[in-house]
């Protein structure tokens, strides 16, 4: 059983969710419940406890239904996962606020430190350059101007559309979750975040144009009869300018998950993915400096 409870879920809705789970448990002997309940206030120690009422209710619910919590330690990047960014929902500042969260100095320093520990020595100079590029986008440019530079108007976006917010069942799209950050932003940010977070380096490099083209053609098909807000070329240019930002947003997640994973193959895959993103961030950043000088003018 897969569930998702939004951080903004009201108490009555949380109780309704528990009732749904209870009904399901009544018809099944063996049940695995996976997903995201967003209960950062619960400490899953020997004697679980919560800092709020709904968390306490959830603990009691688990006890009464003989459910066992198997994940009893915070995720490696829990300081990011449980942040509530609802105050930005519906506004053009939402994506930029996400960037500030993801590129938080402490998180970045931890991630880049792990890169230096786990990456081969020949990548150390590139890591140092990547740190500078990440800081550049965090502190020295106005991300909101990306749309203006391409000559676009803001479009409605999910703003947090990476692989953990996409639910796949039997190789088919089942649901897209975590809609509290819906806002107006760049056309390429949703598809770009999916590409950066989901694909291997090889697939991303080889299939980028194909995926952007499929995305654009599907978009055109869905808005038949309505004005087209941007061209395919504008989408590609938007992706190019936005790519270093998206990659720097995702690298802390990928780096830390790769570092803590136990399986050797998964860890090697994660490192390979990080290396590919790092190489492409540095190359794309240089190209952006040449292609979009207006964006990099001092503020």
mmCIF file of N, CA and C in Angstrom, residues 44-164:
data_model
loop_
_atom_site.group_PDB
_atom_site.id
_atom_site.type_symbol
_atom_site.label_atom_id
_atom_site.label_comp_id
_atom_site.label_asym_id
_atom_site.label_seq_id
_atom_site.Cartn_x
_atom_site.Cartn_y
_atom_site.Cartn_z
ATOM 1 N N UNK A 44 11.506 7.791 16.217
ATOM 2 C CA UNK A 44 11.274 6.349 16.192
ATOM 3 C C UNK A 44 12.355 5.639 17.002
ATOM 4 N N UNK A 45 12.336 5.863 18.277
ATOM 5 C CA UNK A 45 13.293 5.215 19.169
ATOM 6 C C UNK A 45 12.658 3.939 19.718
ATOM 7 N N UNK A 46 13.264 3.381 20.773
ATOM 8 C CA UNK A 46 12.698 2.173 21.388
ATOM 9 C C UNK A 46 11.261 2.418 21.824
ATOM 10 N N UNK A 47 11.029 3.614 22.372
ATOM 11 C CA UNK A 47 9.673 4.032 22.720
ATOM 12 C C UNK A 47 9.339 5.267 21.893
ATOM 13 N N UNK A 48 8.676 5.077 20.746
ATOM 14 C CA UNK A 48 8.395 6.220 19.861
ATOM 15 C C UNK A 48 7.607 7.315 20.568
ATOM 16 N N UNK A 49 7.912 8.556 20.222
ATOM 17 C CA UNK A 49 7.176 9.682 20.779
ATOM 18 C C UNK A 49 7.091 10.779 19.730
ATOM 19 N N UNK A 50 6.108 11.651 19.911
ATOM 20 C CA UNK A 50 5.887 12.713 18.938
ATOM 21 C C UNK A 50 5.736 14.049 19.638
ATOM 22 N N UNK A 51 6.072 15.100 18.905
ATOM 23 C CA UNK A 51 5.964 16.453 19.452
ATOM 24 C C UNK A 51 4.596 17.072 19.189
ATOM 25 N N UNK A 52 3.706 16.349 18.470
ATOM 26 C CA UNK A 52 2.374 16.902 18.209
ATOM 27 C C UNK A 52 1.318 15.801 18.282
ATOM 28 N N UNK A 53 0.055 16.216 18.324
ATOM 29 C CA UNK A 53 -1.042 15.279 18.560
ATOM 30 C C UNK A 53 -1.217 14.285 17.422
ATOM 31 N N UNK A 54 -1.183 14.750 16.173
ATOM 32 C CA UNK A 54 -1.416 13.821 15.073
ATOM 33 C C UNK A 54 -0.293 12.795 14.987
ATOM 34 N N UNK A 55 0.922 13.210 15.345
ATOM 35 C CA UNK A 55 2.024 12.256 15.379
ATOM 36 C C UNK A 55 1.804 11.199 16.447
ATOM 37 N N UNK A 56 1.320 11.635 17.609
ATOM 38 C CA UNK A 56 1.005 10.690 18.690
ATOM 39 C C UNK A 56 -0.111 9.746 18.267
ATOM 40 N N UNK A 57 -1.128 10.291 17.593
ATOM 41 C CA UNK A 57 -2.220 9.446 17.090
ATOM 42 C C UNK A 57 -1.692 8.403 16.107
ATOM 43 N N UNK A 58 -0.744 8.806 15.285
ATOM 44 C CA UNK A 58 -0.187 7.877 14.302
ATOM 45 C C UNK A 58 0.590 6.756 14.998
ATOM 46 N N UNK A 59 1.354 7.116 16.024
ATOM 47 C CA UNK A 59 2.088 6.099 16.793
ATOM 48 C C UNK A 59 1.113 5.112 17.431
ATOM 49 N N UNK A 60 0.054 5.642 18.047
ATOM 50 C CA UNK A 60 -0.951 4.776 18.680
ATOM 51 C C UNK A 60 -1.652 3.901 17.643
ATOM 52 N N UNK A 61 -1.885 4.470 16.464
ATOM 53 C CA UNK A 61 -2.512 3.712 15.379
ATOM 54 C C UNK A 61 -1.626 2.528 14.987
ATOM 55 N N UNK A 62 -0.336 2.788 14.845
ATOM 56 C CA UNK A 62 0.598 1.714 14.486
ATOM 57 C C UNK A 62 0.607 0.623 15.556
ATOM 58 N N UNK A 63 0.600 1.041 16.819
ATOM 59 C CA UNK A 63 0.604 0.065 17.914
ATOM 60 C C UNK A 63 -0.667 -0.785 17.910
ATOM 61 N N UNK A 64 -1.800 -0.127 17.752
ATOM 62 C CA UNK A 64 -3.074 -0.850 17.828
ATOM 63 C C UNK A 64 -3.280 -1.792 16.649
ATOM 64 N N UNK A 65 -2.613 -1.506 15.530
ATOM 65 C CA UNK A 65 -2.755 -2.366 14.350
ATOM 66 C C UNK A 65 -1.534 -3.261 14.153
ATOM 67 N N UNK A 66 -0.662 -3.273 15.161
ATOM 68 C CA UNK A 66 0.527 -4.130 15.144
ATOM 69 C C UNK A 66 1.398 -3.871 13.911
ATOM 70 N N UNK A 67 1.556 -2.595 13.615
ATOM 71 C CA UNK A 67 2.423 -2.194 12.507
ATOM 72 C C UNK A 67 3.813 -1.877 13.047
ATOM 73 N N UNK A 68 4.825 -2.253 12.292
ATOM 74 C CA UNK A 68 6.208 -2.021 12.700
ATOM 75 C C UNK A 68 6.868 -1.020 11.764
ATOM 76 N N UNK A 69 7.472 0.006 12.349
ATOM 77 C CA UNK A 69 8.208 0.988 11.556
ATOM 78 C C UNK A 69 9.618 0.456 11.324
ATOM 79 N N UNK A 70 9.995 0.294 10.044
ATOM 80 C CA UNK A 70 11.299 -0.289 9.732
ATOM 81 C C UNK A 70 12.382 0.766 9.514
ATOM 82 N N UNK A 71 11.992 1.982 9.171
ATOM 83 C CA UNK A 71 12.970 3.054 8.987
ATOM 84 C C UNK A 71 12.966 3.897 10.254
ATOM 85 N N UNK A 72 14.002 3.744 11.062
ATOM 86 C CA UNK A 72 14.011 4.388 12.376
ATOM 87 C C UNK A 72 15.080 5.465 12.517
ATOM 88 N N UNK A 73 15.720 5.824 11.410
ATOM 89 C CA UNK A 73 16.712 6.897 11.453
ATOM 90 C C UNK A 73 16.339 7.930 10.403
ATOM 91 N N UNK A 74 16.729 9.183 10.595
ATOM 92 C CA UNK A 74 16.415 10.211 9.598
ATOM 93 C C UNK A 74 17.073 9.884 8.266
ATOM 94 N N UNK A 75 16.446 10.310 7.185
ATOM 95 C CA UNK A 75 17.084 10.162 5.888
ATOM 96 C C UNK A 75 18.340 11.010 5.878
ATOM 97 N N UNK A 76 19.350 10.675 5.029
ATOM 98 C CA UNK A 76 20.606 11.419 5.042
ATOM 99 C C UNK A 76 20.430 12.910 4.835
ATOM 100 N N UNK A 77 19.357 13.298 4.174
ATOM 101 C CA UNK A 77 19.160 14.714 3.909
ATOM 102 C C UNK A 77 17.817 15.160 4.450
ATOM 103 N N UNK A 78 17.468 14.650 5.608
ATOM 104 C CA UNK A 78 16.172 14.967 6.189
ATOM 105 C C UNK A 78 15.972 16.440 6.449
ATOM 106 N N UNK A 79 17.097 17.172 6.627
ATOM 107 C CA UNK A 79 16.946 18.597 6.887
ATOM 108 C C UNK A 79 16.333 19.313 5.694
ATOM 109 N N UNK A 80 16.428 18.699 4.504
ATOM 110 C CA UNK A 80 15.786 19.290 3.328
ATOM 111 C C UNK A 80 14.388 18.717 3.163
ATOM 112 N N UNK A 81 14.270 17.405 3.330
ATOM 113 C CA UNK A 81 13.025 16.720 3.003
ATOM 114 C C UNK A 81 11.836 17.292 3.760
ATOM 115 N N UNK A 82 12.010 17.612 5.028
ATOM 116 C CA UNK A 82 10.869 17.983 5.847
ATOM 117 C C UNK A 82 10.624 19.485 5.927
ATOM 118 N N UNK A 83 11.270 20.244 5.100
ATOM 119 C CA UNK A 83 11.000 21.672 5.104
ATOM 120 C C UNK A 83 9.631 21.952 4.503
ATOM 121 N N UNK A 84 8.952 22.897 5.089
ATOM 122 C CA UNK A 84 7.628 23.267 4.600
ATOM 123 C C UNK A 84 7.733 24.615 3.901
ATOM 124 N N UNK A 85 7.497 24.618 2.582
ATOM 125 C CA UNK A 85 7.662 25.848 1.819
ATOM 126 C C UNK A 85 6.309 26.382 1.343
ATOM 127 N N UNK A 86 5.260 26.128 2.102
ATOM 128 C CA UNK A 86 3.918 26.500 1.665
ATOM 129 C C UNK A 86 3.752 28.008 1.493
ATOM 130 N N UNK A 87 4.531 28.779 2.231
ATOM 131 C CA UNK A 87 4.324 30.218 2.170
ATOM 132 C C UNK A 87 4.624 30.782 0.787
ATOM 133 N N UNK A 88 5.319 30.001 -0.056
ATOM 134 C CA UNK A 88 5.642 30.486 -1.384
ATOM 135 C C UNK A 88 4.663 29.984 -2.444
ATOM 136 N N UNK A 89 3.777 29.079 -2.061
ATOM 137 C CA UNK A 89 2.905 28.444 -3.044
ATOM 138 C C UNK A 89 2.072 29.476 -3.784
ATOM 139 N N UNK A 90 1.994 29.289 -5.099
ATOM 140 C CA UNK A 90 1.178 30.164 -5.918
ATOM 141 C C UNK A 90 1.882 31.421 -6.371
ATOM 142 N N UNK A 91 3.112 31.632 -5.956
ATOM 143 C CA UNK A 91 3.817 32.846 -6.339
ATOM 144 C C UNK A 91 5.016 32.552 -7.209
ATOM 145 N N UNK A 92 5.527 33.573 -7.882
ATOM 146 C CA UNK A 92 6.660 33.377 -8.773
ATOM 147 C C UNK A 92 7.944 33.152 -7.996
ATOM 148 N N UNK A 93 7.939 33.367 -6.668
ATOM 149 C CA UNK A 93 9.141 33.181 -5.869
ATOM 150 C C UNK A 93 9.352 31.729 -5.445
ATOM 151 N N UNK A 94 8.406 30.853 -5.747
ATOM 152 C CA UNK A 94 8.458 29.490 -5.229
ATOM 153 C C UNK A 94 9.697 28.744 -5.703
ATOM 154 N N UNK A 95 9.971 28.791 -7.003
ATOM 155 C CA UNK A 95 11.110 28.054 -7.534
ATOM 156 C C UNK A 95 12.414 28.594 -6.966
ATOM 157 N N UNK A 96 12.509 29.911 -6.872
ATOM 158 C CA UNK A 96 13.729 30.487 -6.319
ATOM 159 C C UNK A 96 13.889 30.097 -4.852
ATOM 160 N N UNK A 97 12.794 30.005 -4.122
ATOM 161 C CA UNK A 97 12.892 29.588 -2.721
ATOM 162 C C UNK A 97 13.365 28.147 -2.627
ATOM 163 N N UNK A 98 12.908 27.302 -3.567
ATOM 164 C CA UNK A 98 13.388 25.923 -3.603
ATOM 165 C C UNK A 98 14.890 25.879 -3.837
ATOM 166 N N UNK A 99 15.353 26.731 -4.735
ATOM 167 C CA UNK A 99 16.783 26.782 -5.026
ATOM 168 C C UNK A 99 17.565 27.168 -3.779
ATOM 169 N N UNK A 100 17.076 28.169 -3.072
ATOM 170 C CA UNK A 100 17.764 28.605 -1.858
ATOM 171 C C UNK A 100 17.808 27.495 -0.822
ATOM 172 N N UNK A 101 16.732 26.687 -0.769
ATOM 173 C CA UNK A 101 16.717 25.550 0.152
ATOM 174 C C UNK A 101 17.726 24.488 -0.276
ATOM 175 N N UNK A 102 17.675 24.130 -1.563
ATOM 176 C CA UNK A 102 18.527 23.055 -2.051
ATOM 177 C C UNK A 102 19.999 23.453 -2.047
ATOM 178 N N UNK A 103 20.276 24.726 -2.311
ATOM 179 C CA UNK A 103 21.658 25.187 -2.361
ATOM 180 C C UNK A 103 22.074 25.832 -1.046
ATOM 181 N N UNK A 104 21.366 25.495 0.018
ATOM 182 C CA UNK A 104 21.721 25.983 1.344
ATOM 183 C C UNK A 104 23.209 25.724 1.608
ATOM 184 N N UNK A 105 23.889 26.709 2.181
ATOM 185 C CA UNK A 105 25.343 26.635 2.334
ATOM 186 C C UNK A 105 25.777 25.410 3.131
ATOM 187 N N UNK A 106 25.093 25.125 4.247
ATOM 188 C CA UNK A 106 25.487 23.988 5.078
ATOM 189 C C UNK A 106 25.297 22.671 4.336
ATOM 190 N N UNK A 107 24.161 22.559 3.622
ATOM 191 C CA UNK A 107 23.895 21.335 2.866
ATOM 192 C C UNK A 107 24.924 21.165 1.758
ATOM 193 N N UNK A 108 25.221 22.258 1.054
ATOM 194 C CA UNK A 108 26.190 22.193 -0.038
ATOM 195 C C UNK A 108 27.573 21.814 0.470
ATOM 196 N N UNK A 109 27.978 22.419 1.577
ATOM 197 C CA UNK A 109 29.300 22.107 2.127
ATOM 198 C C UNK A 109 29.406 20.636 2.505
ATOM 199 N N UNK A 110 28.340 20.099 3.091
ATOM 200 C CA UNK A 110 28.338 18.682 3.456
ATOM 201 C C UNK A 110 28.430 17.810 2.210
ATOM 202 N N UNK A 111 27.657 18.163 1.186
ATOM 203 C CA UNK A 111 27.633 17.365 -0.037
ATOM 204 C C UNK A 111 28.972 17.402 -0.755
ATOM 205 N N UNK A 112 29.533 18.598 -0.902
ATOM 206 C CA UNK A 112 30.810 18.708 -1.591
ATOM 207 C C UNK A 112 31.928 18.047 -0.786
ATOM 208 N N UNK A 113 31.793 18.051 0.531
ATOM 209 C CA UNK A 113 32.757 17.334 1.358
ATOM 210 C C UNK A 113 32.712 15.837 1.094
ATOM 211 N N UNK A 114 31.498 15.301 0.930
ATOM 212 C CA UNK A 114 31.352 13.881 0.606
ATOM 213 C C UNK A 114 31.920 13.575 -0.775
ATOM 214 N N UNK A 115 31.764 14.510 -1.704
ATOM 215 C CA UNK A 115 32.328 14.312 -3.040
ATOM 216 C C UNK A 115 33.847 14.197 -2.962
ATOM 217 N N UNK A 116 34.455 15.061 -2.180
ATOM 218 C CA UNK A 116 35.918 15.029 -2.064
ATOM 219 C C UNK A 116 36.399 13.715 -1.440
ATOM 220 N N UNK A 117 35.576 13.158 -0.542
ATOM 221 C CA UNK A 117 35.957 11.903 0.108
ATOM 222 C C UNK A 117 35.789 10.693 -0.809
ATOM 223 N N UNK A 118 34.737 10.706 -1.612
ATOM 224 C CA UNK A 118 34.371 9.498 -2.348
ATOM 225 C C UNK A 118 34.768 9.511 -3.817
ATOM 226 N N UNK A 119 35.108 10.685 -4.372
ATOM 227 C CA UNK A 119 35.445 10.760 -5.788
ATOM 228 C C UNK A 119 36.937 10.521 -5.999
ATOM 229 N N UNK A 120 37.310 9.986 -7.162
ATOM 230 C CA UNK A 120 38.734 9.834 -7.490
ATOM 231 C C UNK A 120 39.454 11.180 -7.445
ATOM 232 N N UNK A 121 40.742 11.137 -7.171
ATOM 233 C CA UNK A 121 41.525 12.356 -6.961
ATOM 234 C C UNK A 121 41.522 13.279 -8.174
ATOM 235 N N UNK A 122 41.410 12.710 -9.375
ATOM 236 C CA UNK A 122 41.479 13.549 -10.575
ATOM 237 C C UNK A 122 40.292 14.508 -10.707
ATOM 238 N N UNK A 123 39.266 14.320 -9.877
ATOM 239 C CA UNK A 123 38.090 15.189 -9.958
ATOM 240 C C UNK A 123 38.115 16.329 -8.938
ATOM 241 N N UNK A 124 39.129 16.396 -8.097
ATOM 242 C CA UNK A 124 39.134 17.376 -7.011
ATOM 243 C C UNK A 124 39.104 18.814 -7.525
ATOM 244 N N UNK A 125 39.855 19.105 -8.578
ATOM 245 C CA UNK A 125 39.850 20.468 -9.124
ATOM 246 C C UNK A 125 38.474 20.828 -9.680
ATOM 247 N N UNK A 126 37.826 19.863 -10.338
ATOM 248 C CA UNK A 126 36.492 20.119 -10.876
ATOM 249 C C UNK A 126 35.478 20.350 -9.749
ATOM 250 N N UNK A 127 35.639 19.617 -8.652
ATOM 251 C CA UNK A 127 34.737 19.807 -7.512
ATOM 252 C C UNK A 127 34.877 21.224 -6.963
ATOM 253 N N UNK A 128 36.118 21.704 -6.864
ATOM 254 C CA UNK A 128 36.339 23.074 -6.384
ATOM 255 C C UNK A 128 35.662 24.084 -7.307
ATOM 256 N N UNK A 129 35.756 23.855 -8.609
ATOM 257 C CA UNK A 129 35.102 24.748 -9.569
ATOM 258 C C UNK A 129 33.589 24.658 -9.441
ATOM 259 N N UNK A 130 33.086 23.449 -9.222
ATOM 260 C CA UNK A 130 31.645 23.257 -9.050
ATOM 261 C C UNK A 130 31.135 24.017 -7.829
ATOM 262 N N UNK A 131 31.916 24.029 -6.760
ATOM 263 C CA UNK A 131 31.543 24.787 -5.562
ATOM 264 C C UNK A 131 31.378 26.265 -5.913
ATOM 265 N N UNK A 132 32.302 26.787 -6.711
ATOM 266 C CA UNK A 132 32.230 28.195 -7.108
ATOM 267 C C UNK A 132 31.008 28.468 -7.982
ATOM 268 N N UNK A 133 30.708 27.544 -8.895
ATOM 269 C CA UNK A 133 29.552 27.719 -9.780
ATOM 270 C C UNK A 133 28.256 27.680 -8.976
ATOM 271 N N UNK A 134 28.168 26.735 -8.044
ATOM 272 C CA UNK A 134 26.984 26.635 -7.194
ATOM 273 C C UNK A 134 26.782 27.917 -6.398
ATOM 274 N N UNK A 135 27.855 28.424 -5.828
ATOM 275 C CA UNK A 135 27.780 29.677 -5.065
ATOM 276 C C UNK A 135 27.401 30.842 -5.971
ATOM 277 N N UNK A 136 27.873 30.794 -7.204
ATOM 278 C CA UNK A 136 27.580 31.855 -8.168
ATOM 279 C C UNK A 136 26.076 31.963 -8.403
ATOM 280 N N UNK A 137 25.430 30.814 -8.645
ATOM 281 C CA UNK A 137 23.992 30.833 -8.911
ATOM 282 C C UNK A 137 23.184 31.131 -7.651
ATOM 283 N N UNK A 138 23.752 30.820 -6.507
ATOM 284 C CA UNK A 138 23.037 31.064 -5.259
ATOM 285 C C UNK A 138 23.093 32.530 -4.845
ATOM 286 N N UNK A 139 24.239 33.166 -5.059
ATOM 287 C CA UNK A 139 24.455 34.487 -4.469
ATOM 288 C C UNK A 139 24.688 35.632 -5.449
ATOM 289 N N UNK A 140 24.987 35.328 -6.700
ATOM 290 C CA UNK A 140 25.448 36.402 -7.583
ATOM 291 C C UNK A 140 24.552 36.672 -8.786
ATOM 292 N N UNK A 141 23.520 35.874 -8.995
ATOM 293 C CA UNK A 141 22.595 36.132 -10.100
ATOM 294 C C UNK A 141 21.163 36.042 -9.591
ATOM 295 N N UNK A 142 20.260 36.624 -10.357
ATOM 296 C CA UNK A 142 18.837 36.598 -10.020
ATOM 297 C C UNK A 142 18.164 35.545 -10.896
ATOM 298 N N UNK A 143 17.850 34.387 -10.306
ATOM 299 C CA UNK A 143 17.284 33.275 -11.062
ATOM 300 C C UNK A 143 15.971 33.664 -11.735
ATOM 301 N N UNK A 144 15.231 34.572 -11.123
ATOM 302 C CA UNK A 144 13.935 34.955 -11.686
ATOM 303 C C UNK A 144 14.073 35.633 -13.048
ATOM 304 N N UNK A 145 15.281 36.113 -13.383
ATOM 305 C CA UNK A 145 15.487 36.794 -14.659
ATOM 306 C C UNK A 145 15.702 35.829 -15.823
ATOM 307 N N UNK A 146 15.802 34.539 -15.528
ATOM 308 C CA UNK A 146 16.011 33.559 -16.597
ATOM 309 C C UNK A 146 14.904 33.662 -17.638
ATOM 310 N N UNK A 147 13.678 33.826 -17.185
ATOM 311 C CA UNK A 147 12.543 33.911 -18.105
ATOM 312 C C UNK A 147 12.676 35.143 -19.000
ATOM 313 N N UNK A 148 13.048 36.269 -18.405
ATOM 314 C CA UNK A 148 13.164 37.514 -19.163
ATOM 315 C C UNK A 148 14.249 37.412 -20.230
ATOM 316 N N UNK A 149 15.367 36.792 -19.875
ATOM 317 C CA UNK A 149 16.491 36.688 -20.804
ATOM 318 C C UNK A 149 16.099 35.906 -22.054
ATOM 319 N N UNK A 150 15.277 34.871 -21.875
ATOM 320 C CA UNK A 150 14.838 34.056 -23.012
ATOM 321 C C UNK A 150 13.697 34.735 -23.761
ATOM 322 N N UNK A 151 13.109 35.765 -23.172
ATOM 323 C CA UNK A 151 11.984 36.445 -23.799
ATOM 324 C C UNK A 151 10.671 35.736 -23.574
ATOM 325 N N UNK A 152 10.504 35.157 -22.387
ATOM 326 C CA UNK A 152 9.313 34.371 -22.079
ATOM 327 C C UNK A 152 8.480 35.026 -20.992
ATOM 328 N N UNK A 153 7.231 34.588 -20.911
ATOM 329 C CA UNK A 153 6.377 34.930 -19.792
ATOM 330 C C UNK A 153 6.294 33.713 -18.872
ATOM 331 N N UNK A 154 6.085 33.922 -17.573
ATOM 332 C CA UNK A 154 5.977 32.781 -16.653
ATOM 333 C C UNK A 154 4.814 31.867 -17.030
ATOM 334 N N UNK A 155 5.015 30.572 -16.837
ATOM 335 C CA UNK A 155 3.957 29.588 -17.075
ATOM 336 C C UNK A 155 3.724 28.808 -15.786
ATOM 337 N N UNK A 156 2.571 28.167 -15.689
ATOM 338 C CA UNK A 156 2.235 27.404 -14.491
ATOM 339 C C UNK A 156 3.119 26.160 -14.414
ATOM 340 N N UNK A 157 3.745 25.948 -13.262
ATOM 341 C CA UNK A 157 4.650 24.814 -13.090
ATOM 342 C C UNK A 157 4.376 24.102 -11.767
ATOM 343 N N UNK A 158 4.787 22.854 -11.710
ATOM 344 C CA UNK A 158 4.723 22.085 -10.463
ATOM 345 C C UNK A 158 5.765 22.613 -9.483
ATOM 346 N N UNK A 159 6.961 22.906 -9.995
ATOM 347 C CA UNK A 159 8.076 23.526 -9.266
ATOM 348 C C UNK A 159 8.873 22.572 -8.382
ATOM 349 N N UNK A 160 8.422 21.330 -8.233
ATOM 350 C CA UNK A 160 9.185 20.352 -7.449
ATOM 351 C C UNK A 160 9.042 18.971 -8.091
ATOM 352 N N UNK A 161 9.105 18.960 -9.417
ATOM 353 C CA UNK A 161 8.793 17.739 -10.161
ATOM 354 C C UNK A 161 10.057 16.919 -10.404
ATOM 355 N N UNK A 162 10.517 16.258 -9.346
ATOM 356 C CA UNK A 162 11.621 15.326 -9.509
ATOM 357 C C UNK A 162 11.098 13.922 -9.251
ATOM 358 N N UNK A 163 11.953 12.919 -9.382
ATOM 359 C CA UNK A 163 11.476 11.542 -9.449
ATOM 360 C C UNK A 163 10.740 11.082 -8.197
ATOM 361 N N UNK A 164 11.065 11.620 -7.032
ATOM 362 C CA UNK A 164 10.390 11.178 -5.811
ATOM 363 C C UNK A 164 8.958 11.688 -5.714
#
